[in-house]
Short mmCIF file of C-alpha atoms in Angstrom, two decimals:
data_model
loop_
_atom_site.label_atom_id
_atom_site.label_comp_id
_atom_site.label_asym_id
_atom_site.label_seq_id
_atom_site.Cartn_x
_atom_site.Cartn_y
_atom_site.Cartn_z
CA MET A 59 108.97 80.80 73.68
CA GLN A 60 109.64 84.34 72.48
CA SER A 61 108.06 83.58 69.10
CA ARG A 62 104.85 82.40 70.78
CA LYS A 63 104.67 85.63 72.73
CA ILE A 64 105.04 87.65 69.53
CA VAL A 65 102.34 85.58 67.80
CA PHE A 66 99.87 86.20 70.62
CA GLN A 67 100.75 89.90 70.85
CA GLN A 68 100.26 90.45 67.13
CA THR A 69 97.04 88.44 67.13
CA ALA A 70 95.75 90.57 70.02
CA VAL A 71 96.55 93.70 67.99
CA VAL A 72 94.66 92.27 65.02
CA LEU A 73 91.67 91.33 67.21
CA ILE A 74 91.46 94.79 68.76
CA GLY A 75 91.82 96.41 65.35
CA GLN A 76 89.15 94.13 63.87
CA VAL A 77 86.71 95.06 66.62
CA LEU A 78 87.32 98.77 66.04
CA CYS A 79 87.19 98.58 62.24
CA VAL A 80 84.11 96.37 62.14
CA ALA A 81 82.37 98.67 64.63
CA ALA A 82 83.20 101.62 62.36
CA MET A 83 81.91 99.64 59.38
CA PHE A 84 78.66 98.96 61.25
CA GLY A 85 78.39 102.67 62.03
CA ILE A 86 78.81 103.58 58.38
CA TYR A 87 76.20 101.03 57.35
CA ALA A 88 73.84 102.47 59.99
CA LEU A 89 74.44 106.07 58.87
CA LEU A 90 73.65 105.07 55.29
CA GLY A 91 70.53 103.23 56.43
CA TYR A 92 71.69 99.80 55.26
CA PHE A 93 72.44 98.15 58.62
CA SER A 94 70.70 94.80 58.98
CA GLN A 95 71.11 91.38 60.51
CA LYS A 96 72.94 90.29 57.36
CA VAL A 97 75.48 93.07 57.84
CA LEU A 98 75.90 92.15 61.51
CA LEU A 99 76.50 88.47 60.77
CA GLY A 100 78.75 89.26 57.80
CA GLY A 101 80.92 91.59 59.88
CA ILE A 102 81.24 89.14 62.75
CA VAL A 103 82.00 86.15 60.52
CA GLY A 104 84.45 88.18 58.43
CA ALA A 105 86.27 89.47 61.51
CA VAL A 106 86.53 86.00 63.02
CA LEU A 107 87.80 84.51 59.75
CA ALA A 108 90.33 87.30 59.24
CA SER A 109 91.62 86.97 62.81
CA LEU A 110 91.88 83.17 62.61
CA ASN A 111 93.61 83.41 59.23
CA PHE A 112 96.16 85.82 60.70
CA PHE A 113 96.70 83.66 63.79
CA PHE A 114 97.32 80.49 61.79
CA MET A 115 99.57 82.38 59.38
CA ALA A 116 101.63 83.65 62.31
CA VAL A 117 101.83 80.19 63.87
CA GLY A 118 102.91 78.66 60.55
CA THR A 119 105.52 81.34 60.06
CA SER A 120 106.82 80.81 63.58
CA ILE A 121 107.13 77.05 63.02
CA ALA A 122 108.88 77.65 59.69
CA ALA A 123 111.30 80.09 61.34
CA ASP A 124 112.10 77.54 64.05
CA LYS A 125 112.78 74.90 61.38
CA ALA A 126 115.00 77.28 59.42
CA GLU A 127 116.85 78.22 62.60
CA SER A 128 117.62 74.53 63.18
CA GLN A 129 119.08 74.31 59.63
CA ASP A 130 115.97 72.72 58.06
CA VAL A 131 115.30 75.39 55.45
CA LYS A 132 113.48 73.00 53.09
CA GLY A 133 111.18 71.95 55.92
CA GLY A 134 110.51 75.59 56.77
CA LYS A 135 109.59 76.39 53.18
CA ALA A 136 107.32 73.35 53.03
CA VAL A 137 105.54 74.41 56.22
CA LEU A 138 104.94 77.88 54.76
CA GLN A 139 103.63 76.53 51.47
CA ILE A 140 101.32 73.96 53.04
CA SER A 141 100.10 76.46 55.62
CA MET A 142 99.27 79.02 52.94
CA LEU A 143 97.50 76.48 50.74
CA VAL A 144 95.40 75.09 53.59
CA ARG A 145 94.55 78.53 55.00
CA TYR A 146 93.50 79.90 51.62
CA ALA A 147 91.44 76.80 50.80
CA ILE A 148 89.59 76.91 54.12
CA LEU A 149 89.12 80.67 53.85
CA PHE A 150 87.79 80.43 50.29
CA ILE A 151 85.41 77.56 51.08
CA THR A 152 84.09 79.28 54.21
CA LEU A 153 83.64 82.66 52.52
CA PHE A 154 81.99 81.03 49.52
CA ALA A 155 79.62 79.05 51.75
CA PHE A 156 78.58 82.08 53.80
CA GLY A 157 78.30 84.23 50.68
CA LYS A 158 76.15 81.71 48.83
CA SER A 159 73.94 81.03 51.86
CA GLY A 160 72.49 84.53 51.73
CA LEU A 161 72.92 84.90 55.49
CA CYS A 162 75.58 87.59 55.17
CA ASP A 163 76.10 90.85 53.35
CA LEU A 164 78.96 90.14 50.95
CA LEU A 165 80.75 93.44 51.47
CA ALA A 166 80.50 93.18 55.25
CA LEU A 167 81.82 89.62 55.00
CA ALA A 168 84.85 90.54 52.86
CA LEU A 169 85.91 93.91 54.31
CA PRO A 170 87.36 92.55 57.58
CA LEU A 171 89.92 90.64 55.51
CA VAL A 172 91.10 93.96 54.11
CA PHE A 173 91.34 95.52 57.59
CA VAL A 174 94.23 93.29 58.77
CA ARG A 175 97.07 95.04 56.92
CA PRO A 176 96.08 98.62 57.91
CA VAL A 177 95.56 97.47 61.52
CA LEU A 178 99.06 95.99 61.65
CA THR A 179 100.56 99.08 60.06
CA PHE A 180 98.72 101.37 62.46
CA GLY A 181 99.70 99.14 65.40
CA GLU A 182 103.37 99.66 64.62
CA PHE A 183 103.00 103.36 65.49
CA PHE A 184 102.09 102.44 69.05
CA ARG A 185 104.70 99.77 69.64
CA LYS A 186 107.03 100.54 72.52
CA LYS A 187 110.66 101.32 71.75
CA GLY A 188 111.78 98.34 73.91
CA ASP A 189 109.67 95.94 71.80
CA GLU A 190 111.72 96.55 68.65
CA LYS A 191 113.36 93.51 67.11
CA SER A 192 117.10 93.17 67.53
#
């Protein structure tokens, strides 16, 4: 149960960070005079894909950790490998489809995927002392 709570907390951090970073990206596009409907759709789709990718990665990792904790290390490794392969395949196909469709700005579509790591790093600065892992 604790692992589910952590997954949802971290996903909430990523969602909030995505909203802030994508809004900043939109602002920069607007300041440069390049904001358009393609940028808007690309940013939204990219943020949703990045957040879903993170969520499913966290769920897969949680399941693998539970398997490893119950002495099924091989099963845990298999879950991680399959999860990564499926997530990357779906992410690649979806990004490729949106990119090729011409509906989205390619940079606005891809940048939200880059935002996840800095958001998580920045989020660690604001984590409460009591939330630290034992």
